[in-house]
Tab-separated table of C-alpha atoms and ligand atoms in Angstrom:
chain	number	residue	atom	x	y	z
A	21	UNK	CA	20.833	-13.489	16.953
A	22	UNK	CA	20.674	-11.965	13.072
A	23	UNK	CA	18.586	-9.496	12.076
A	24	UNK	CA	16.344	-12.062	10.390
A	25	UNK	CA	15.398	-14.005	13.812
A	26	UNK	CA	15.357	-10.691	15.448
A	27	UNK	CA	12.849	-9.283	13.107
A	28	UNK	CA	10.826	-12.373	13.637
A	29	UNK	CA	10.707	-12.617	17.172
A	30	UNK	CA	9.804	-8.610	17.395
A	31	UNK	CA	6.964	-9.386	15.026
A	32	UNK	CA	5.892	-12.352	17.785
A	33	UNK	CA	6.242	-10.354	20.591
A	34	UNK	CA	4.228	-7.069	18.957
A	35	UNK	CA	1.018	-9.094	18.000
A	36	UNK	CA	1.045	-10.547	21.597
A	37	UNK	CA	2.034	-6.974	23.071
A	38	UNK	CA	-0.534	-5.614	20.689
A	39	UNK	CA	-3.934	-7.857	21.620
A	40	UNK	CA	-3.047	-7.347	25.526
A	41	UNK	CA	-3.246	-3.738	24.889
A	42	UNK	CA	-6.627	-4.228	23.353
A	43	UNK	CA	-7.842	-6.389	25.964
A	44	UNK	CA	-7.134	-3.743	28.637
A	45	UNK	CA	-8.416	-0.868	27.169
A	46	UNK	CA	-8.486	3.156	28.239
A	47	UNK	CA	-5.925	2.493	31.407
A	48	UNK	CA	-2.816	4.781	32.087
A	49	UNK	CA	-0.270	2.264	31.058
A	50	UNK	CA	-2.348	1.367	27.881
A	51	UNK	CA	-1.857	5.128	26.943
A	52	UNK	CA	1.565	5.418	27.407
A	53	UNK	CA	2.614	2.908	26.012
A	54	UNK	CA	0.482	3.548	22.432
A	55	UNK	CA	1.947	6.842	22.752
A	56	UNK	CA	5.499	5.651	22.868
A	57	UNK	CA	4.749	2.862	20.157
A	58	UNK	CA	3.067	5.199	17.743
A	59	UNK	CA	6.808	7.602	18.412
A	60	UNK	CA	8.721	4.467	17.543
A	61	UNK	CA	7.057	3.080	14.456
A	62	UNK	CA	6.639	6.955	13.066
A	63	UNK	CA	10.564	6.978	13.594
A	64	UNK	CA	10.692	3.543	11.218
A	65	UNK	CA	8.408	4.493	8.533
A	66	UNK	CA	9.525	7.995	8.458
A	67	UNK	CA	12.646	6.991	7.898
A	68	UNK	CA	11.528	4.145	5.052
A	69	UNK	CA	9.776	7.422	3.435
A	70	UNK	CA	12.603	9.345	3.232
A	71	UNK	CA	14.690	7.174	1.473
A	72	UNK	CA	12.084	6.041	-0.773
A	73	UNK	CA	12.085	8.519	-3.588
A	74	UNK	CA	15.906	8.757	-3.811
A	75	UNK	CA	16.304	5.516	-3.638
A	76	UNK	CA	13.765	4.783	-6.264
A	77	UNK	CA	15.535	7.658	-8.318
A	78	UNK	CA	18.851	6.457	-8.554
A	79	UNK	CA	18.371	2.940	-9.060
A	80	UNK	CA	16.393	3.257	-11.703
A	81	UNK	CA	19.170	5.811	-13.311
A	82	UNK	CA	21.677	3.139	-12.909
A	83	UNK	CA	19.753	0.206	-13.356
A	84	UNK	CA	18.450	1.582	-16.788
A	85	UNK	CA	21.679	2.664	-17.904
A	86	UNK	CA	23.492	-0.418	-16.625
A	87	UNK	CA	20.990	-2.607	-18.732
A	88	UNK	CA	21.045	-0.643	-21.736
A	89	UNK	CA	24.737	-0.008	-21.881
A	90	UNK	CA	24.975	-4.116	-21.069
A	91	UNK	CA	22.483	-4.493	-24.273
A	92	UNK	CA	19.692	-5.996	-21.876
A	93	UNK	CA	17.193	-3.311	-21.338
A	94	UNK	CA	14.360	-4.536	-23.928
A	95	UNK	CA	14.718	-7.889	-22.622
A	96	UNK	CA	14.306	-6.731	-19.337
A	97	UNK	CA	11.705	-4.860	-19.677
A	98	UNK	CA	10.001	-7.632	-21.147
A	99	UNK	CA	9.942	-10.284	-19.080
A	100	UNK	CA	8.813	-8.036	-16.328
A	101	UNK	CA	6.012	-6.866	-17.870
A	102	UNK	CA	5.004	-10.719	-18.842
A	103	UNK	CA	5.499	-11.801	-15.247
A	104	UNK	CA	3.367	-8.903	-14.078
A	105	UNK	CA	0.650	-9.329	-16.443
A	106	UNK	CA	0.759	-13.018	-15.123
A	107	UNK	CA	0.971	-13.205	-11.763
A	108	UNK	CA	-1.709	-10.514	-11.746
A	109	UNK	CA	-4.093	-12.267	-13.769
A	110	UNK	CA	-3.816	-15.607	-11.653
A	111	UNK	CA	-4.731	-13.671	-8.928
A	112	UNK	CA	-7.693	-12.651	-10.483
A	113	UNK	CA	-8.540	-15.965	-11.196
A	114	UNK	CA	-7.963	-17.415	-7.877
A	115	UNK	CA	-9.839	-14.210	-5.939
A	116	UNK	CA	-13.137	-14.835	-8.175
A	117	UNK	CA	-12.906	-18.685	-7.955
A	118	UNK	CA	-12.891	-18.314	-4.366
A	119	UNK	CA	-15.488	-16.167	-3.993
A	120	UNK	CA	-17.779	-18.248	-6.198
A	121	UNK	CA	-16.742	-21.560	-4.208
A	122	UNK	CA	-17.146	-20.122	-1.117
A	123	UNK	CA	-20.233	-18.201	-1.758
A	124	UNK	CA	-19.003	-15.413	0.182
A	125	UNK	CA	-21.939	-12.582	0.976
A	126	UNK	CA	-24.475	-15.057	0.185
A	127	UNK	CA	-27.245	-15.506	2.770
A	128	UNK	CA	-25.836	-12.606	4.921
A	129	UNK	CA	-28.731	-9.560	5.478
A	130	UNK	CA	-27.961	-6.474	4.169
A	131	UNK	CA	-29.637	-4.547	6.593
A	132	UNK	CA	-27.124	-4.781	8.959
A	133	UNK	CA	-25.365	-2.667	7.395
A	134	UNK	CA	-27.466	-0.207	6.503
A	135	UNK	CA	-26.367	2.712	8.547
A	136	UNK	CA	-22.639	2.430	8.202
A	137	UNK	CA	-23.682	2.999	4.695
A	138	UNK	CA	-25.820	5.527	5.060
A	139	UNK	CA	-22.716	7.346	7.128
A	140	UNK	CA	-20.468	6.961	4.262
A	141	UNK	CA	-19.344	9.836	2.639
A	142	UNK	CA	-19.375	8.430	-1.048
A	143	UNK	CA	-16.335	9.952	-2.854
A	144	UNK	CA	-16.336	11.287	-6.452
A	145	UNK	CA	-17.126	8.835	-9.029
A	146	UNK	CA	-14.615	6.945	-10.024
A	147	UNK	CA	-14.652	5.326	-13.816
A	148	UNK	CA	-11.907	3.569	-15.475
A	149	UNK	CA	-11.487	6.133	-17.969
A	150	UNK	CA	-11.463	9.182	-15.598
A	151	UNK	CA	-9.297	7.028	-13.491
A	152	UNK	CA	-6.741	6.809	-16.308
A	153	UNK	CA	-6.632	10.377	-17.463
A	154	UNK	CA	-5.831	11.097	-13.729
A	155	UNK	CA	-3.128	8.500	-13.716
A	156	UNK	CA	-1.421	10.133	-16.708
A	157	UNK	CA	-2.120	13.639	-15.955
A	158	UNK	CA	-0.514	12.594	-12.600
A	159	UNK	CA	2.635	10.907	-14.016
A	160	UNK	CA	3.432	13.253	-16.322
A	161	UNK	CA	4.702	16.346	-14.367
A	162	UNK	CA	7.431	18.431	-13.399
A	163	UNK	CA	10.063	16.246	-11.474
A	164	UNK	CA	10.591	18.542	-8.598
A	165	UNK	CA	7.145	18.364	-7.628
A	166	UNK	CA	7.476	14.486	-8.258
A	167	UNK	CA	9.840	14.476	-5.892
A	168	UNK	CA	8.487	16.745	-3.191
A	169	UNK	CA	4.680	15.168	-3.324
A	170	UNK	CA	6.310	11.563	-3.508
A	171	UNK	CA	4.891	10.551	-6.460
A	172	UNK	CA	6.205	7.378	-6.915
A	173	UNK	CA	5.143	7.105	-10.450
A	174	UNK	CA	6.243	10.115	-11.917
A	175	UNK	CA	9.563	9.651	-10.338
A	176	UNK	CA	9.860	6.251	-12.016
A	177	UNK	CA	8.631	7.672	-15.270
A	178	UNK	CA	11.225	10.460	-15.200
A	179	UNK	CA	14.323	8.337	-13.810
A	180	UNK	CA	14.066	5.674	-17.146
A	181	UNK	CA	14.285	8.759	-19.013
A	182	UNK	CA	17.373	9.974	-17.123
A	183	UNK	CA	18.583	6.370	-17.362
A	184	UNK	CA	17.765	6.125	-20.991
A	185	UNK	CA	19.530	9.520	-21.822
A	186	UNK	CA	22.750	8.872	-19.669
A	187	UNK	CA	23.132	5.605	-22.013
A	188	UNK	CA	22.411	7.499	-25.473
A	189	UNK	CA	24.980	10.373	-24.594
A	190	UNK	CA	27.663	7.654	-23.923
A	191	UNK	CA	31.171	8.731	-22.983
A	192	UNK	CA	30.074	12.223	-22.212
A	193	UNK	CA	27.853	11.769	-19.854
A	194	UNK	CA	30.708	9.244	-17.681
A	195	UNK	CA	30.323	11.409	-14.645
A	196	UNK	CA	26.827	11.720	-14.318
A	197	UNK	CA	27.090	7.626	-14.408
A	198	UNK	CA	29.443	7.382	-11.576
A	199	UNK	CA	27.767	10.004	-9.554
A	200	UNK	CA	24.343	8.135	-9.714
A	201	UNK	CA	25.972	4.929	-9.202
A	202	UNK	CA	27.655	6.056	-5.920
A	203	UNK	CA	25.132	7.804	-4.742
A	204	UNK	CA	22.698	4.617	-5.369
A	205	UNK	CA	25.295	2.730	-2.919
A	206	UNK	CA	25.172	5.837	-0.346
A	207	UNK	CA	21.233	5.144	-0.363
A	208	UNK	CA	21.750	1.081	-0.148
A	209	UNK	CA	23.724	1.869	2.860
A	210	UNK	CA	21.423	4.176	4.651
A	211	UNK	CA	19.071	1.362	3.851
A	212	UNK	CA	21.160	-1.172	6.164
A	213	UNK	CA	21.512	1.385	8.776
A	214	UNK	CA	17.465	1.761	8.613
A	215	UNK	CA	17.261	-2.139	8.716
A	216	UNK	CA	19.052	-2.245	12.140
A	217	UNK	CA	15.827	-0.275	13.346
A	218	UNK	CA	13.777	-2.909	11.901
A	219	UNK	CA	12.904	-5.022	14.585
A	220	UNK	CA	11.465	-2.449	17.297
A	221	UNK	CA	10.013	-0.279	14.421
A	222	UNK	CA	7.973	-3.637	13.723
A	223	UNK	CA	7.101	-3.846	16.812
A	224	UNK	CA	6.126	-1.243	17.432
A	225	UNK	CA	3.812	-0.933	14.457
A	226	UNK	CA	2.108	-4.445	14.809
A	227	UNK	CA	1.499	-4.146	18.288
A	228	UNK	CA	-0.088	-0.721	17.857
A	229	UNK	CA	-1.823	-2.051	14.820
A	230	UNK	CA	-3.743	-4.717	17.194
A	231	UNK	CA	-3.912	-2.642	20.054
A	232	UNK	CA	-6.213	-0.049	18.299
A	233	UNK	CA	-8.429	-2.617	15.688
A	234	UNK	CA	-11.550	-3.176	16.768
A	235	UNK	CA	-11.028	-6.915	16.511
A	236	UNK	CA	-14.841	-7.571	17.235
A	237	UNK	CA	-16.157	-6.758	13.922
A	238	UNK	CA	-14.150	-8.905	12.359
A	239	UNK	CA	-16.388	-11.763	13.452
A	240	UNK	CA	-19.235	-9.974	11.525
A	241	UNK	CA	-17.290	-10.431	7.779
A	242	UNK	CA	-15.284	-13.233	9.553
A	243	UNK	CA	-16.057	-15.568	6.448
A	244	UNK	CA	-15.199	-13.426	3.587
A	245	UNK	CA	-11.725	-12.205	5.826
A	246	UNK	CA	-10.861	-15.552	6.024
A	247	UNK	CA	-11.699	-16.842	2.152
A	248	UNK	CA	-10.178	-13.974	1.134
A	249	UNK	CA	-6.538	-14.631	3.529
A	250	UNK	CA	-6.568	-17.723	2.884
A	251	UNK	CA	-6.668	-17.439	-0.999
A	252	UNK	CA	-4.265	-14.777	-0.646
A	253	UNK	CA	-1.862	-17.338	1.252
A	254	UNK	CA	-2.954	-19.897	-1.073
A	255	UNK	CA	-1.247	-17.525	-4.065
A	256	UNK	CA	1.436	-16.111	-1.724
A	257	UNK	CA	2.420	-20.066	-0.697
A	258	UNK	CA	1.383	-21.924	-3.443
A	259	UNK	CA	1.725	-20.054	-6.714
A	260	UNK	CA	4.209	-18.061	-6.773
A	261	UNK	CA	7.021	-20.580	-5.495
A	262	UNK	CA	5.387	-22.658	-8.360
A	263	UNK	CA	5.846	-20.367	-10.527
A	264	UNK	CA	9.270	-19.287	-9.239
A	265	UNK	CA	10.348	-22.761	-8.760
A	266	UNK	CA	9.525	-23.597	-12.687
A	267	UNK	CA	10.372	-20.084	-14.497
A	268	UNK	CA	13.369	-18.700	-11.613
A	269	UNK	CA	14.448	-22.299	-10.554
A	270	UNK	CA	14.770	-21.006	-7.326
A	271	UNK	CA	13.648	-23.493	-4.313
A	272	UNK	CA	10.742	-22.043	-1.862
A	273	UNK	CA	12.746	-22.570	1.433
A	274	UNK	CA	15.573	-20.255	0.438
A	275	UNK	CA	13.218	-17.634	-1.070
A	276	UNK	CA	11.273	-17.198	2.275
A	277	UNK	CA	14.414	-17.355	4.205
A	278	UNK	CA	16.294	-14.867	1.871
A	279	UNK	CA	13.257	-12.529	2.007
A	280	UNK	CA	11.714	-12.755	5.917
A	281	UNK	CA	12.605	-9.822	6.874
A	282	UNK	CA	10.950	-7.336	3.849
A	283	UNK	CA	7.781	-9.859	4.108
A	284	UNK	CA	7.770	-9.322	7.984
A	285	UNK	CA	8.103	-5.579	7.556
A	286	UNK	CA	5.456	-5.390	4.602
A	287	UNK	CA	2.955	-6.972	7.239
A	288	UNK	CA	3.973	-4.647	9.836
A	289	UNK	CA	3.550	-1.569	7.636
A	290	UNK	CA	1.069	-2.318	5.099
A	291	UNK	CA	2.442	-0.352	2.631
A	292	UNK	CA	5.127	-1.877	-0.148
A	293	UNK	CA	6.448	1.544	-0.913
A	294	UNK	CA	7.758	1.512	2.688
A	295	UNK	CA	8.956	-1.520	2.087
A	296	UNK	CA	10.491	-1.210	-1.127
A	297	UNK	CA	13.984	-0.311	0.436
A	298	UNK	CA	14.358	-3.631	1.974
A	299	UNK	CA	12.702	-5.642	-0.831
A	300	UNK	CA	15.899	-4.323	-2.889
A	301	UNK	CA	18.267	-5.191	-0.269
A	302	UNK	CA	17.024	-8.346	0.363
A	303	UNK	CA	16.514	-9.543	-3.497
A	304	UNK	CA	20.419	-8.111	-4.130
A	305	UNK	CA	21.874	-9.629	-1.053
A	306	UNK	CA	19.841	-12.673	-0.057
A	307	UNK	CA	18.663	-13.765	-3.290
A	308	UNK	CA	21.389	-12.570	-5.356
A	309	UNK	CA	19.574	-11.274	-8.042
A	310	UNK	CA	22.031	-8.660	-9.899
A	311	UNK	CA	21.815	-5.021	-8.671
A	312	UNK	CA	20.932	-3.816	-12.120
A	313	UNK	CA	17.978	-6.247	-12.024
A	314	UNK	CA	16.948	-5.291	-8.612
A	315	UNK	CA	17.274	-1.323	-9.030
A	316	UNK	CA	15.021	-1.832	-12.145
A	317	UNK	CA	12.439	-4.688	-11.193
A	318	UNK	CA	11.387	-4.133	-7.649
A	319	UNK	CA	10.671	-0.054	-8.005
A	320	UNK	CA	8.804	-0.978	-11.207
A	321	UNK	CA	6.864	-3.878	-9.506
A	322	UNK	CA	6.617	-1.621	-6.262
A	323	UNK	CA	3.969	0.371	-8.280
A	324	UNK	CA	2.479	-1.955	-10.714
A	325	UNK	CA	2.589	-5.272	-9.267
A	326	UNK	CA	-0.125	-5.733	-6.471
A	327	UNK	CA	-1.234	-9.381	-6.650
A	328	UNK	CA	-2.797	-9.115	-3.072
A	329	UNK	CA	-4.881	-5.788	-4.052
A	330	UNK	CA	-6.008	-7.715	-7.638
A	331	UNK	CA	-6.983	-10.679	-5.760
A	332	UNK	CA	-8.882	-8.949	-2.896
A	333	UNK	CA	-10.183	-6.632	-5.033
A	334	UNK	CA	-11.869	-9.148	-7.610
A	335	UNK	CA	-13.420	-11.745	-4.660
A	336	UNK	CA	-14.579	-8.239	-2.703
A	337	UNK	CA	-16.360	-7.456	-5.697
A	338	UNK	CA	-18.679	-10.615	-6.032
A	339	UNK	CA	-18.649	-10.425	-1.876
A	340	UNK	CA	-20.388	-6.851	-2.367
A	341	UNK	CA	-22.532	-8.068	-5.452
A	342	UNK	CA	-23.434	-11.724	-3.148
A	343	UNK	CA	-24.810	-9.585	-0.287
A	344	UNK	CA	-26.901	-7.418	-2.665
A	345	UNK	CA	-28.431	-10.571	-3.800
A	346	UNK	CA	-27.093	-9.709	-7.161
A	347	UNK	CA	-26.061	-12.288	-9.416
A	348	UNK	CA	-23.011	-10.816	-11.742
A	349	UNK	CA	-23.072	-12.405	-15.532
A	350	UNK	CA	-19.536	-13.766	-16.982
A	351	UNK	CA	-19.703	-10.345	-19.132
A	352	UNK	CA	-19.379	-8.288	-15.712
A	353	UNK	CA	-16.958	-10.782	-14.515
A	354	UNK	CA	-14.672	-10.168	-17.017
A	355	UNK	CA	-14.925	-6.322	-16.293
A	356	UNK	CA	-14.144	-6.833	-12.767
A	357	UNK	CA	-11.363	-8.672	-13.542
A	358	UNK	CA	-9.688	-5.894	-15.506
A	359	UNK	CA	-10.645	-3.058	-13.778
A	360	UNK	CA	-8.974	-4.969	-10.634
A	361	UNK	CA	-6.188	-4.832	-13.226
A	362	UNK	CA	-6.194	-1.533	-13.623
A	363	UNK	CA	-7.112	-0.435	-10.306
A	364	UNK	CA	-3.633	-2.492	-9.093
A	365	UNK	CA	-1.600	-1.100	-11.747
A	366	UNK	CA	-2.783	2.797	-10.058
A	367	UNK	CA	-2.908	1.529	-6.817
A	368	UNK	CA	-0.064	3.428	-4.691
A	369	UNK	CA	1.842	1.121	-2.465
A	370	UNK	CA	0.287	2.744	0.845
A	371	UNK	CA	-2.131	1.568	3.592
A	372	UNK	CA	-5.812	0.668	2.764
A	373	UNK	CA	-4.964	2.111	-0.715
A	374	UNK	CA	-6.553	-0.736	-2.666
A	375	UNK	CA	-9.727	0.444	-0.598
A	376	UNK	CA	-9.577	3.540	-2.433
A	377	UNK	CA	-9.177	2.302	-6.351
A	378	UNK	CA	-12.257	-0.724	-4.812
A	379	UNK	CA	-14.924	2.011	-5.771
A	380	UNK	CA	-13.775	1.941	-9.095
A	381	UNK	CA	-14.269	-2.002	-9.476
A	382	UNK	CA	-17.435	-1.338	-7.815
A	383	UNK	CA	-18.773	1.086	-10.273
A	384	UNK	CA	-17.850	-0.607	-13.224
A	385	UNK	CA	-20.297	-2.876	-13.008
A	386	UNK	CA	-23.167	-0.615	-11.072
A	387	UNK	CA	-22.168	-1.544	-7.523
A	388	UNK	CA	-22.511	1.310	-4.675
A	389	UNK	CA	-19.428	2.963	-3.722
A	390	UNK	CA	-20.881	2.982	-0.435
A	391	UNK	CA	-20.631	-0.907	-0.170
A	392	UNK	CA	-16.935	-0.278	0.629
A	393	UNK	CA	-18.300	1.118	4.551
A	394	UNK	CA	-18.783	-2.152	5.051
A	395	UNK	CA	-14.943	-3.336	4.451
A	396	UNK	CA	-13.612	-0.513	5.542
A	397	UNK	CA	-13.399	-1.508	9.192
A	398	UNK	CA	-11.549	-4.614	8.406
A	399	UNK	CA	-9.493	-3.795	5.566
A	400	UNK	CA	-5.936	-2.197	7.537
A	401	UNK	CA	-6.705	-6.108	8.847
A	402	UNK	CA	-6.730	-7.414	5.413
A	403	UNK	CA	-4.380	-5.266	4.183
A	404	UNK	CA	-1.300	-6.482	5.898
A	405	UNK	CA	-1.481	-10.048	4.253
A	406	UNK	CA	-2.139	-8.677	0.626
A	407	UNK	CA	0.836	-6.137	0.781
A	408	UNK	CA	2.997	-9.172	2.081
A	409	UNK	CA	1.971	-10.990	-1.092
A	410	UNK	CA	2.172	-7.649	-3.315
A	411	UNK	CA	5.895	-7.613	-1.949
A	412	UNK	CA	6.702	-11.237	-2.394
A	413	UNK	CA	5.936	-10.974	-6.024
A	414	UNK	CA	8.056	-8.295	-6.656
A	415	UNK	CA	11.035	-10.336	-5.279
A	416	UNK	CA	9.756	-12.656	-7.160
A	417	UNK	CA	9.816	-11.566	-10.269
A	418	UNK	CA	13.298	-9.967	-10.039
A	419	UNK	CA	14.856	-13.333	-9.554
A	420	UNK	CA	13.025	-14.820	-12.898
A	421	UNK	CA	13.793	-11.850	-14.837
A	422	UNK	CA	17.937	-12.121	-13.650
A	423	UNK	CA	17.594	-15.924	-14.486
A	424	UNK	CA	16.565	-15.140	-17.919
A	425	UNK	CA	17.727	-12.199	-18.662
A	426	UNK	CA	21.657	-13.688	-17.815
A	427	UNK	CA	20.442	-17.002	-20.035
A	428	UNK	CA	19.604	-14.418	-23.231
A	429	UNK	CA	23.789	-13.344	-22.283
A	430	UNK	CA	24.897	-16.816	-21.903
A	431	UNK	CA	22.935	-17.739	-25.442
A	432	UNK	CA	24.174	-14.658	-27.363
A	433	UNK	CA	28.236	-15.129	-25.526
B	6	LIG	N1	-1.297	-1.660	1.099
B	6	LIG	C1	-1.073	-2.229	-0.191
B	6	LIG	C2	0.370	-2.081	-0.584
B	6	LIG	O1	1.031	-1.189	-0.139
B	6	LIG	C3	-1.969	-1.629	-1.233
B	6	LIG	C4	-3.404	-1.981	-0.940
B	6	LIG	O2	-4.047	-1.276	-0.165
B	6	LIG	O3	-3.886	-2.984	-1.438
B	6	LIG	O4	0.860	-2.854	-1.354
């Protein structure tokens, strides 16, 4: 069996492992075996953390410099920035559509959830612009501490620099090159050793994922769980291969075959940072999307491409305003649209973190922070579909961006 099928069939057998757990709850063998779960999928996503940031590191350093020395960078950078600002925005779109066709919230009482919110501990106030003199006070710091905190952002900020200076000093800085570049592959290779984990890690984490949700309240917000899945399927099945099949020329069927196993994992772990070292592998080995491409796109889109968290964000939004009886105007609309934007762009690629950047969306347009109490109990639920989606476009986009990217060679040779 490959790893692909094994990863699959681990998946299988965790979600079934995982809701007879829950059905037998608080017996001896139900508490051993979340204890020895919880040991196995720490092992997986500890090890996913810590080869995150030097991973991240040093294939930006060499993608940057490969791309600049190969006369691509601007290009690059380009098109990824386009595709981003696309897919996002189509998200958007879809997520709000949704909501308004489905008339999620609408109808449902309030009341009932009146304590939760009145339990919820309403963190600071979050505005856009407070929000973005955070993000930059936050990305602009010393490395070291960058490194040590895992700040995925500052790390990427600092690496093009590196990447940018090793191309500028040319000749002299030769060694530096080759030492990045090797130590890139010592990192891809850890990654593959990691990979061989993958299938009980993912076990481990989805059937301790269902084991400890409290499955029952999702009955209460079943309808907006399920508009909101299903559009983020709908993007995640329908859109993107469009868009990849008319932009990357790349059919569907090989794209989800080629990419299973970072999808599956995403699921598992809800977080695309985690995930980030097999997205790479995948996209460079399965997809065969250049490495220079790969080390540059897929950290970049790690962090700012969340088409899941956009689209959840935006149709949770009118959910929120629906159940207050509140009728947003296209003017507000519009605002939630881009300070979904924004809030994806910040959002870091970790569990339930789009439920953080939500109270900003909220408050742009005068909706209680509180309001989030009331997803809160779902979202690690509806988080593991929108980081498989977040994920997918990453891929995604790395395979446009090496189709065009090698035309603008082929043109110019
Ligand atoms: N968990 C998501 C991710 O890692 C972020 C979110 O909470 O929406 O991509």
């Amino acid at each position: 069996m490959n790893l692909n099928t094994q990863i699959l069939f681990a998946a299988i057998l965790g979600v079934v492992f995982g809701f007879l757990l829950n059905a037998f709850p608080e017996t001896a063998f139900v508490e051993h075996s979340l204890y020895g779960l919880g040991i196995l999928s720490s092992i997986f996503i500890g090890l996913l953390k810590m080869l995150l940031i030097p991973l991240i590191f040093s294939s930006i350093v060499v993608g940057v410099s490969n791309l600049q020395a190969g006369g691509q960078f601007g290009r690059v950078w380009k098109i990824t920035v386009l595709c981003c600002l696309t897919t996002t925005t189509l998200a958007l779109i879809l997520g709000l559509a949704c909501a308004h066709l489905f008339e999620v919230g609408k109808g449902v009482d309030i009341a009932m959830f009146q304590t939760q919110m009145q339990n919820h501990q309403t963190p600071d106030t979050l505005t856009p612009a407070s929000f973005l003199t955070n993000f930059i006070q936050n990305t602009l710091i010393n490395p070291f501490k960058a490194f040590s905190d895992g700040n995925v952002l500052a790390v990427v900020i600092f690496a093009l620099l590196v990447g940018a200076a090793l191309v500028k000093g040319g000749d002299k800085f030769a060694q530096v090159r080759s030492i990045s570049h090797q130590f890139f592959e010592i990192m891809m290779l850890l990654v593959g050793w990691v990979m061989k984990l993958a299938p009980l890690g993912i076990f481990a984490l989805l059937a301790k994922l269902l084991a400890t949700e409290d499955i029952s309240v999702l009955s209460r917000l079943a309808e907006f769980a399920l508009v909101v899945t299903g559009t983020t399927i709908f993007h995640g099945l329908v859109v993107l291969p469009t868009l990849l099949w008319i932009f990357g020329r790349m059919d569907p069927i090989t794209f989800f075959k080629g990419t299973r196993a970072a999808l599956i994992t995403a699921f598992a772990t809800s977080s695309s940072s985690a995930t980030m070292p097999l997205s790479m592998k995948c996209a460079q080995e399965n997809l065969g999307v250049r490495p220079q491409i790969v080390g540059f796109v897929v950290p970049i889109g790690t962090q700012l491409n969340m088409d899941g968290t956009a689209l959840y964000e935006a149709a949770a939004a009118l959910f929120i305003a629906n159940l207050m009886g509140l009728d947003l105007s296209i003017t507000q609309q519009i605002i939630v649209c881009l300070v979904a934007m924004i809030a994806s762009l910040g959002a870091p690629g970790i569990p339930s973190a789009g439920m953080v950047t939500m109270i900003m969306v909220l408050q742009s347009v005068g909706l209680p922070a509180e309001a989030i109490a009331i997803l809160l109990p779902i979202d690690r639920l509806l988080d593991t579909v929108r980081t498989v989606v977040n994920v997918q476009g990453d891929m995604m986009i790395s395979v446009v961006v090496d189709r065009h990217a090698s035309e603008s060679t082929t043109d110019q040779g």
